[in-house]
Amino acid sequence: LAYACLTMLRWDCAKSQGAVGLAGVLLVALSVAAGLGLCSLIGISFNAATTQVLPFLALGVGVDDVFLLAHAFSETGQNKRIPFEDRTGECLKRTGASVALTSISNVTAFFMAALIPIPALRAFSLQAAVVVVFNFAMVLLIFPAILSMDLYRREDRRLDIFCCF
């Protein structure tokens, strides 16, 4: 959490993206909780690996996609040749395919690993696949809206964390 906020901070508070880093990590954590909640709802059993390893693994995968989108958005957001309304779409056009490809590859690998006849490993693989699907949905559906709101904040030269001022 601290790493995500600190790496996105800038000396100019109007150009800083610390709140975006914080929101990204919190959204990934919520998607992990939602994915594990769905796994519990459909009856996939929990074990030590799924409760102690999977949240951190999914957090790493999700935060990587968040950083990728945030970096591309900071470059696209500064490009004045792109109309203001089209900058979010341009960012997703540049990075959406790579985020989708890595997420689909991870989901496929975890679903293939679920074919292994070891019950604990099967449960871990199924839960990891479900959590990666939730991460993917969060990164491509919710996080671009946060980035777009941050772009409006930066255009108005408002402060990062205290965006009301």
mmCIF file of C-alpha atoms in Angstrom:
data_model
loop_
_atom_site.group_PDB
_atom_site.id
_atom_site.type_symbol
_atom_site.label_atom_id
_atom_site.label_comp_id
_atom_site.label_asym_id
_atom_site.label_seq_id
_atom_site.Cartn_x
_atom_site.Cartn_y
_atom_site.Cartn_z
ATOM 1 C CA LEU A 1 0.000 0.000 0.000
ATOM 2 C CA ALA A 2 2.748 2.412 0.955
ATOM 3 C CA TYR A 3 4.847 1.401 -2.054
ATOM 4 C CA ALA A 4 1.995 2.072 -4.474
ATOM 5 C CA CYS A 5 1.364 5.507 -3.000
ATOM 6 C CA LEU A 6 5.019 6.496 -2.769
ATOM 7 C CA THR A 7 5.949 5.456 -6.297
ATOM 8 C CA MET A 8 3.130 7.514 -7.770
ATOM 9 C CA LEU A 9 3.799 10.664 -5.740
ATOM 10 C CA ARG A 10 5.397 13.667 -7.449
ATOM 11 C CA TRP A 11 6.830 16.874 -6.008
ATOM 12 C CA ASP A 12 4.144 18.857 -7.812
ATOM 13 C CA CYS A 13 0.999 17.983 -5.849
ATOM 14 C CA ALA A 14 -1.226 18.783 -8.813
ATOM 15 C CA LYS A 15 0.558 16.200 -11.003
ATOM 16 C CA SER A 16 0.955 13.592 -8.290
ATOM 17 C CA GLN A 17 -1.024 10.345 -8.421
ATOM 18 C CA GLY A 18 -0.707 9.036 -4.874
ATOM 19 C CA ALA A 19 -4.472 8.780 -4.484
ATOM 20 C CA VAL A 20 -4.636 6.763 -7.711
ATOM 21 C CA GLY A 21 -2.095 4.312 -6.288
ATOM 22 C CA LEU A 22 -4.054 4.055 -3.057
ATOM 23 C CA ALA A 23 -7.333 3.527 -4.917
ATOM 24 C CA GLY A 24 -5.735 0.928 -7.176
ATOM 25 C CA VAL A 25 -4.415 -1.143 -4.296
ATOM 26 C CA LEU A 26 -7.729 -0.907 -2.448
ATOM 27 C CA LEU A 27 -9.640 -1.961 -5.576
ATOM 28 C CA VAL A 28 -7.346 -4.947 -6.056
ATOM 29 C CA ALA A 29 -7.836 -5.916 -2.406
ATOM 30 C CA LEU A 30 -11.609 -5.645 -2.841
ATOM 31 C CA SER A 31 -11.481 -7.756 -5.995
ATOM 32 C CA VAL A 32 -9.491 -10.422 -4.129
ATOM 33 C CA ALA A 33 -12.098 -10.404 -1.361
ATOM 34 C CA ALA A 34 -14.918 -10.590 -3.914
ATOM 35 C CA GLY A 35 -13.253 -13.463 -5.754
ATOM 36 C CA LEU A 36 -12.648 -15.425 -2.576
ATOM 37 C CA GLY A 37 -16.214 -14.685 -1.492
ATOM 38 C CA LEU A 38 -17.544 -16.135 -4.739
ATOM 39 C CA CYS A 39 -15.324 -19.192 -4.269
ATOM 40 C CA SER A 40 -16.755 -19.655 -0.802
ATOM 41 C CA LEU A 41 -20.262 -19.227 -2.161
ATOM 42 C CA ILE A 42 -19.832 -21.913 -4.823
ATOM 43 C CA GLY A 43 -18.243 -24.305 -2.343
ATOM 44 C CA ILE A 44 -14.542 -24.389 -3.198
ATOM 45 C CA SER A 45 -12.758 -25.437 -0.016
ATOM 46 C CA PHE A 46 -10.193 -23.174 1.610
ATOM 47 C CA ASN A 47 -6.803 -24.389 2.822
ATOM 48 C CA ALA A 48 -3.584 -22.849 4.128
ATOM 49 C CA ALA A 49 -2.292 -21.953 0.662
ATOM 50 C CA THR A 50 -5.480 -20.222 -0.371
ATOM 51 C CA THR A 51 -5.716 -18.132 2.771
ATOM 52 C CA GLN A 52 -2.029 -17.286 3.221
ATOM 53 C CA VAL A 53 -0.533 -17.226 -0.287
ATOM 54 C CA LEU A 54 -3.322 -16.420 -2.723
ATOM 55 C CA PRO A 55 -4.172 -12.903 -1.470
ATOM 56 C CA PHE A 56 -0.563 -11.774 -1.910
ATOM 57 C CA LEU A 57 -0.208 -13.480 -5.279
ATOM 58 C CA ALA A 58 -3.397 -11.861 -6.540
ATOM 59 C CA LEU A 59 -2.376 -8.512 -5.089
ATOM 60 C CA GLY A 60 0.872 -8.682 -7.050
ATOM 61 C CA VAL A 61 -0.873 -9.582 -10.300
ATOM 62 C CA GLY A 62 -3.534 -6.901 -9.858
ATOM 63 C CA VAL A 63 -1.197 -4.109 -8.784
ATOM 64 C CA ASP A 64 1.018 -4.847 -11.795
ATOM 65 C CA ASP A 65 -1.934 -4.171 -14.092
ATOM 66 C CA VAL A 66 -2.816 -1.053 -12.098
ATOM 67 C CA PHE A 67 0.722 0.324 -12.472
ATOM 68 C CA LEU A 68 0.709 -0.463 -16.181
ATOM 69 C CA LEU A 69 -2.548 1.411 -16.743
ATOM 70 C CA ALA A 70 -1.567 4.321 -14.498
ATOM 71 C CA HIS A 71 1.766 4.774 -16.281
ATOM 72 C CA ALA A 72 0.145 4.709 -19.715
ATOM 73 C CA PHE A 73 -2.538 7.091 -18.511
ATOM 74 C CA SER A 74 -0.025 9.584 -17.150
ATOM 75 C CA GLU A 75 1.650 9.655 -20.578
ATOM 76 C CA THR A 76 -1.650 9.867 -22.469
ATOM 77 C CA GLY A 77 -3.079 12.451 -20.085
ATOM 78 C CA GLN A 78 -0.254 14.880 -20.853
ATOM 79 C CA ASN A 79 -0.730 14.607 -24.617
ATOM 80 C CA LYS A 80 -2.641 17.751 -25.567
ATOM 81 C CA ARG A 81 -3.123 16.577 -29.180
ATOM 82 C CA ILE A 82 -5.592 13.912 -28.023
ATOM 83 C CA PRO A 83 -9.020 15.386 -27.216
ATOM 84 C CA PHE A 84 -9.715 15.440 -23.496
ATOM 85 C CA GLU A 85 -12.690 13.084 -23.748
ATOM 86 C CA ASP A 86 -10.731 10.496 -25.753
ATOM 87 C CA ARG A 87 -7.708 10.149 -23.465
ATOM 88 C CA THR A 88 -9.147 7.289 -21.416
ATOM 89 C CA GLY A 89 -9.982 5.375 -24.566
ATOM 90 C CA GLU A 90 -6.513 6.020 -25.951
ATOM 91 C CA CYS A 91 -4.951 4.685 -22.743
ATOM 92 C CA LEU A 92 -7.052 1.538 -22.890
ATOM 93 C CA LYS A 93 -6.220 1.148 -26.569
ATOM 94 C CA ARG A 94 -2.506 1.225 -25.757
ATOM 95 C CA THR A 95 -2.465 -1.031 -22.705
ATOM 96 C CA GLY A 96 -5.758 -2.913 -22.680
ATOM 97 C CA ALA A 97 -4.523 -5.668 -24.970
ATOM 98 C CA SER A 98 -1.473 -6.444 -22.848
ATOM 99 C CA VAL A 99 -3.523 -6.429 -19.638
ATOM 100 C CA ALA A 100 -6.099 -8.699 -21.265
ATOM 101 C CA LEU A 101 -3.474 -11.058 -22.653
ATOM 102 C CA THR A 102 -1.657 -11.474 -19.342
ATOM 103 C CA SER A 103 -4.914 -11.960 -17.446
ATOM 104 C CA ILE A 104 -6.217 -14.526 -19.933
ATOM 105 C CA SER A 105 -2.883 -16.354 -19.798
ATOM 106 C CA ASN A 106 -2.948 -16.428 -15.998
ATOM 107 C CA VAL A 107 -6.562 -17.622 -15.883
ATOM 108 C CA THR A 108 -5.833 -20.341 -18.443
ATOM 109 C CA ALA A 109 -2.763 -21.503 -16.533
ATOM 110 C CA PHE A 110 -4.659 -21.662 -13.250
ATOM 111 C CA PHE A 111 -7.603 -23.509 -14.798
ATOM 112 C CA MET A 112 -5.199 -25.999 -16.395
ATOM 113 C CA ALA A 113 -3.495 -26.471 -13.026
ATOM 114 C CA ALA A 114 -6.919 -27.290 -11.567
ATOM 115 C CA LEU A 115 -6.821 -30.552 -13.539
ATOM 116 C CA ILE A 116 -4.180 -31.893 -11.141
ATOM 117 C CA PRO A 117 -5.743 -34.586 -8.903
ATOM 118 C CA ILE A 118 -4.357 -33.136 -5.640
ATOM 119 C CA PRO A 119 -7.372 -31.580 -3.830
ATOM 120 C CA ALA A 120 -5.496 -28.735 -2.106
ATOM 121 C CA LEU A 121 -3.755 -27.716 -5.314
ATOM 122 C CA ARG A 122 -7.002 -27.968 -7.262
ATOM 123 C CA ALA A 123 -8.760 -25.660 -4.795
ATOM 124 C CA PHE A 124 -5.868 -23.196 -4.887
ATOM 125 C CA SER A 125 -5.818 -23.155 -8.695
ATOM 126 C CA LEU A 126 -9.563 -22.681 -9.026
ATOM 127 C CA GLN A 127 -9.585 -19.883 -6.471
ATOM 128 C CA ALA A 128 -6.612 -18.199 -8.136
ATOM 129 C CA ALA A 129 -8.357 -18.334 -11.519
ATOM 130 C CA VAL A 130 -11.533 -16.794 -10.100
ATOM 131 C CA VAL A 131 -9.573 -14.062 -8.313
ATOM 132 C CA VAL A 132 -7.625 -13.198 -11.484
ATOM 133 C CA VAL A 133 -10.929 -12.872 -13.371
ATOM 134 C CA PHE A 134 -12.160 -10.441 -10.702
ATOM 135 C CA ASN A 135 -8.856 -8.520 -10.905
ATOM 136 C CA PHE A 136 -9.201 -8.304 -14.669
ATOM 137 C CA ALA A 137 -12.753 -6.991 -14.437
ATOM 138 C CA MET A 138 -11.730 -4.410 -11.859
ATOM 139 C CA VAL A 139 -8.733 -3.193 -13.852
ATOM 140 C CA LEU A 140 -10.654 -2.739 -17.094
ATOM 141 C CA LEU A 141 -14.032 -1.605 -15.742
ATOM 142 C CA ILE A 142 -13.540 0.392 -12.539
ATOM 143 C CA PHE A 143 -9.938 1.618 -12.554
ATOM 144 C CA PRO A 144 -10.191 3.600 -15.839
ATOM 145 C CA ALA A 145 -13.011 5.619 -14.268
ATOM 146 C CA ILE A 146 -10.718 6.486 -11.355
ATOM 147 C CA LEU A 147 -7.968 7.451 -13.795
ATOM 148 C CA SER A 148 -10.390 9.642 -15.723
ATOM 149 C CA MET A 149 -11.490 11.417 -12.538
ATOM 150 C CA ASP A 150 -7.820 11.938 -11.698
ATOM 151 C CA LEU A 151 -7.255 13.466 -15.127
ATOM 152 C CA TYR A 152 -10.015 16.001 -14.456
ATOM 153 C CA ARG A 153 -8.362 16.776 -11.116
ATOM 154 C CA ARG A 154 -4.976 17.308 -12.756
ATOM 155 C CA GLU A 155 -6.479 19.522 -15.474
ATOM 156 C CA ASP A 156 -8.025 21.733 -12.772
ATOM 157 C CA ARG A 157 -4.635 21.791 -10.930
ATOM 158 C CA ARG A 158 -6.180 20.514 -7.685
ATOM 159 C CA LEU A 159 -4.077 18.779 -5.050
ATOM 160 C CA ASP A 160 -3.634 15.018 -5.114
ATOM 161 C CA ILE A 161 -4.874 13.534 -1.851
ATOM 162 C CA PHE A 162 -6.917 16.604 -0.876
ATOM 163 C CA CYS A 163 -8.580 16.971 -4.273
ATOM 164 C CA CYS A 164 -11.344 19.243 -2.957
ATOM 165 C CA PHE A 165 -8.835 22.082 -2.497
#
